[in-house]
Amino acid sequence: MFELKVTTRFAAAHRLTMVGEQCENLHGHNWHVEVYVQGEKLDKGGVLMDFGIVKKELKEVIGTLDHTYLNESDIFKDAPPSSEHIAMYIAKELERRIDVDGVKVSRVSAWESENSCATYIAD
Ligand SMILES: [Zn+2]
């Protein structure tokens, strides 16, 4: 099994209810995002897939989040914009966009601070 990792960052604001008092106030994070794609077979060039494809698609997905107030986004109209839901959204959007045989988005981590991170693991 091979795994590639691509990282990026975005800035956004959110507020979360029912979590903790500090989270209920409007605040922002500079999220650090790690995306993993996984597969068993390498192509003729000896790579799992072109990093450039992952980076391009990730940039477009991140563009839907960057510098927004997440609570007002349609993306999170049915689910609070927690780091957990952000990671899941990025994973599912990327999976939909990346169409390479035998390669899937296996996991996405969303770091909301230097020492706090939520990971979505695809099944
Ligand atoms: Zn927060």
PDB file of C-alpha atoms and ligand atoms in Angstrom:
ATOM      1  CA  MET A   1       0.000   0.000   0.000  1.00  0.00           C
ATOM      2  CA  PHE A   2       1.212   3.492  -0.861  1.00  0.00           C
ATOM      3  CA  GLU A   3       0.049   6.768   0.570  1.00  0.00           C
ATOM      4  CA  LEU A   4       0.642  10.335  -0.585  1.00  0.00           C
ATOM      5  CA  LYS A   5       0.152  13.341   1.649  1.00  0.00           C
ATOM      6  CA  VAL A   6      -0.538  16.904   0.563  1.00  0.00           C
ATOM      7  CA  THR A   7      -0.905  19.770   3.010  1.00  0.00           C
ATOM      8  CA  THR A   8      -2.436  23.209   2.785  1.00  0.00           C
ATOM      9  CA  ARG A   9      -3.842  25.972   4.957  1.00  0.00           C
ATOM     10  CA  PHE A  10      -6.886  28.159   5.052  1.00  0.00           C
ATOM     11  CA  ALA A  11      -8.320  30.815   7.326  1.00  0.00           C
ATOM     12  CA  ALA A  12     -11.976  30.997   8.330  1.00  0.00           C
ATOM     13  CA  ALA A  13     -14.326  31.966  11.137  1.00  0.00           C
ATOM     14  CA  HIS A  14     -16.862  29.830  12.944  1.00  0.00           C
ATOM     15  CA  ARG A  15     -18.758  29.403  16.128  1.00  0.00           C
ATOM     16  CA  LEU A  16     -19.886  26.113  17.669  1.00  0.00           C
ATOM     17  CA  THR A  17     -22.754  25.698  20.043  1.00  0.00           C
ATOM     18  CA  MET A  18     -22.993  22.993  22.704  1.00  0.00           C
ATOM     19  CA  VAL A  19     -19.268  22.322  22.751  1.00  0.00           C
ATOM     20  CA  GLY A  20     -17.545  24.646  25.160  1.00  0.00           C
ATOM     21  CA  GLU A  21     -17.998  28.188  26.232  1.00  0.00           C
ATOM     22  CA  GLN A  22     -15.010  29.511  24.309  1.00  0.00           C
ATOM     23  CA  CYS A  23     -16.166  27.853  21.087  1.00  0.00           C
ATOM     24  CA  GLU A  24     -19.551  29.527  21.269  1.00  0.00           C
ATOM     25  CA  ASN A  25     -18.099  32.950  20.595  1.00  0.00           C
ATOM     26  CA  LEU A  26     -17.318  33.920  17.036  1.00  0.00           C
ATOM     27  CA  HIS A  27     -13.643  33.219  16.411  1.00  0.00           C
ATOM     28  CA  GLY A  28     -11.271  32.171  13.652  1.00  0.00           C
ATOM     29  CA  HIS A  29      -8.604  29.594  12.985  1.00  0.00           C
ATOM     30  CA  ASN A  30      -5.789  29.175  10.527  1.00  0.00           C
ATOM     31  CA  TRP A  31      -6.553  25.559   9.740  1.00  0.00           C
ATOM     32  CA  HIS A  32      -3.720  23.342   8.624  1.00  0.00           C
ATOM     33  CA  VAL A  33      -5.059  20.538   6.423  1.00  0.00           C
ATOM     34  CA  GLU A  34      -3.412  17.216   5.631  1.00  0.00           C
ATOM     35  CA  VAL A  35      -4.861  15.073   2.875  1.00  0.00           C
ATOM     36  CA  TYR A  36      -3.888  11.455   2.302  1.00  0.00           C
ATOM     37  CA  VAL A  37      -4.582   9.424  -0.810  1.00  0.00           C
ATOM     38  CA  GLN A  38      -3.968   5.712  -0.840  1.00  0.00           C
ATOM     39  CA  GLY A  39      -3.645   2.915  -3.355  1.00  0.00           C
ATOM     40  CA  GLU A  40      -1.879  -0.362  -3.975  1.00  0.00           C
ATOM     41  CA  LYS A  41      -0.604   0.028  -7.524  1.00  0.00           C
ATOM     42  CA  LEU A  42       1.888   2.444  -9.007  1.00  0.00           C
ATOM     43  CA  ASP A  43       1.602   3.606 -12.590  1.00  0.00           C
ATOM     44  CA  LYS A  44       4.213   3.115 -15.298  1.00  0.00           C
ATOM     45  CA  GLY A  45       6.023   6.201 -14.073  1.00  0.00           C
ATOM     46  CA  GLY A  46       6.414   4.590 -10.665  1.00  0.00           C
ATOM     47  CA  VAL A  47       4.024   6.920  -8.868  1.00  0.00           C
ATOM     48  CA  LEU A  48       0.660   6.376  -7.207  1.00  0.00           C
ATOM     49  CA  MET A  49      -0.734   9.465  -8.903  1.00  0.00           C
ATOM     50  CA  ASP A  50       0.349  12.938  -9.928  1.00  0.00           C
ATOM     51  CA  PHE A  51       0.720  15.174  -6.846  1.00  0.00           C
ATOM     52  CA  GLY A  52      -0.338  18.039  -9.095  1.00  0.00           C
ATOM     53  CA  ILE A  53      -3.862  16.621  -9.469  1.00  0.00           C
ATOM     54  CA  VAL A  54      -4.327  16.368  -5.706  1.00  0.00           C
ATOM     55  CA  LYS A  55      -2.958  19.883  -5.204  1.00  0.00           C
ATOM     56  CA  LYS A  56      -5.158  21.385  -7.914  1.00  0.00           C
ATOM     57  CA  GLU A  57      -8.363  19.759  -6.647  1.00  0.00           C
ATOM     58  CA  LEU A  58      -7.492  20.500  -3.020  1.00  0.00           C
ATOM     59  CA  LYS A  59      -6.930  24.154  -3.884  1.00  0.00           C
ATOM     60  CA  GLU A  60     -10.409  24.341  -5.402  1.00  0.00           C
ATOM     61  CA  VAL A  61     -12.056  22.658  -2.411  1.00  0.00           C
ATOM     62  CA  ILE A  62     -10.166  24.899   0.027  1.00  0.00           C
ATOM     63  CA  GLY A  63     -11.299  27.881  -2.028  1.00  0.00           C
ATOM     64  CA  THR A  64     -14.871  27.144  -0.927  1.00  0.00           C
ATOM     65  CA  LEU A  65     -13.804  27.536   2.732  1.00  0.00           C
ATOM     66  CA  ASP A  66     -11.020  30.122   2.773  1.00  0.00           C
ATOM     67  CA  HIS A  67     -11.859  33.519   4.277  1.00  0.00           C
ATOM     68  CA  THR A  68     -15.503  32.621   4.880  1.00  0.00           C
ATOM     69  CA  TYR A  69     -17.770  32.551   7.900  1.00  0.00           C
ATOM     70  CA  LEU A  70     -18.371  28.817   7.885  1.00  0.00           C
ATOM     71  CA  ASN A  71     -21.645  28.943   9.815  1.00  0.00           C
ATOM     72  CA  GLU A  72     -23.207  30.919   6.956  1.00  0.00           C
ATOM     73  CA  SER A  73     -21.985  28.555   4.245  1.00  0.00           C
ATOM     74  CA  ASP A  74     -24.392  26.136   2.552  1.00  0.00           C
ATOM     75  CA  ILE A  75     -21.744  23.460   3.076  1.00  0.00           C
ATOM     76  CA  PHE A  76     -22.511  23.409   6.778  1.00  0.00           C
ATOM     77  CA  LYS A  77     -26.225  24.083   6.750  1.00  0.00           C
ATOM     78  CA  ASP A  78     -26.947  20.567   8.081  1.00  0.00           C
ATOM     79  CA  ALA A  79     -23.856  20.044  10.216  1.00  0.00           C
ATOM     80  CA  PRO A  80     -21.929  22.404  12.507  1.00  0.00           C
ATOM     81  CA  PRO A  81     -18.606  23.601  11.053  1.00  0.00           C
ATOM     82  CA  SER A  82     -16.405  21.717  13.497  1.00  0.00           C
ATOM     83  CA  SER A  83     -12.933  20.563  12.495  1.00  0.00           C
ATOM     84  CA  GLU A  84     -14.420  17.053  12.269  1.00  0.00           C
ATOM     85  CA  HIS A  85     -17.024  18.140   9.709  1.00  0.00           C
ATOM     86  CA  ILE A  86     -14.489  20.264   7.853  1.00  0.00           C
ATOM     87  CA  ALA A  87     -12.198  17.235   7.490  1.00  0.00           C
ATOM     88  CA  MET A  88     -15.106  15.086   6.286  1.00  0.00           C
ATOM     89  CA  TYR A  89     -16.261  17.705   3.782  1.00  0.00           C
ATOM     90  CA  ILE A  90     -12.764  18.033   2.295  1.00  0.00           C
ATOM     91  CA  ALA A  91     -12.362  14.240   2.103  1.00  0.00           C
ATOM     92  CA  LYS A  92     -15.710  13.703   0.358  1.00  0.00           C
ATOM     93  CA  GLU A  93     -15.295  16.604  -2.051  1.00  0.00           C
ATOM     94  CA  LEU A  94     -11.819  15.431  -3.020  1.00  0.00           C
ATOM     95  CA  GLU A  95     -12.955  11.838  -3.423  1.00  0.00           C
ATOM     96  CA  ARG A  96     -15.650  13.053  -5.808  1.00  0.00           C
ATOM     97  CA  ARG A  97     -13.133  15.083  -7.842  1.00  0.00           C
ATOM     98  CA  ILE A  98     -10.133  12.767  -7.986  1.00  0.00           C
ATOM     99  CA  ASP A  99     -10.807  10.099 -10.557  1.00  0.00           C
ATOM    100  CA  VAL A 100      -7.754   7.854 -10.653  1.00  0.00           C
ATOM    101  CA  ASP A 101      -8.250   4.083 -10.807  1.00  0.00           C
ATOM    102  CA  GLY A 102      -7.357   2.326  -7.568  1.00  0.00           C
ATOM    103  CA  VAL A 103      -6.678   5.554  -5.668  1.00  0.00           C
ATOM    104  CA  LYS A 104      -8.904   6.863  -2.893  1.00  0.00           C
ATOM    105  CA  VAL A 105      -8.813   9.667  -0.374  1.00  0.00           C
ATOM    106  CA  SER A 106      -8.096   7.703   2.786  1.00  0.00           C
ATOM    107  CA  ARG A 107      -7.977  10.381   5.441  1.00  0.00           C
ATOM    108  CA  VAL A 108      -8.057  14.117   6.028  1.00  0.00           C
ATOM    109  CA  SER A 109      -6.788  15.870   9.143  1.00  0.00           C
ATOM    110  CA  ALA A 110      -7.813  19.404  10.037  1.00  0.00           C
ATOM    111  CA  TRP A 111      -5.534  21.063  12.587  1.00  0.00           C
ATOM    112  CA  GLU A 112      -7.293  23.998  14.188  1.00  0.00           C
ATOM    113  CA  SER A 113      -4.295  24.827  16.357  1.00  0.00           C
ATOM    114  CA  GLU A 114      -0.738  23.639  16.768  1.00  0.00           C
ATOM    115  CA  ASN A 115      -1.817  20.839  19.078  1.00  0.00           C
ATOM    116  CA  SER A 116      -5.469  20.104  18.204  1.00  0.00           C
ATOM    117  CA  CYS A 117      -6.474  18.116  15.181  1.00  0.00           C
ATOM    118  CA  ALA A 118      -9.540  16.229  13.966  1.00  0.00           C
ATOM    119  CA  THR A 119      -9.225  13.447  11.409  1.00  0.00           C
ATOM    120  CA  TYR A 120     -11.839  11.932   9.116  1.00  0.00           C
ATOM    121  CA  ILE A 121     -11.020   8.403   8.033  1.00  0.00           C
ATOM    122  CA  ALA A 122     -12.799   7.151   4.937  1.00  0.00           C
ATOM    123  CA  ASP A 123     -14.139   3.599   5.087  1.00  0.00           C
TER     124      ASP A 123
HETATM  125 ZN    ZN B   1     -12.979  27.010  16.732  1.00  0.00          ZN
END
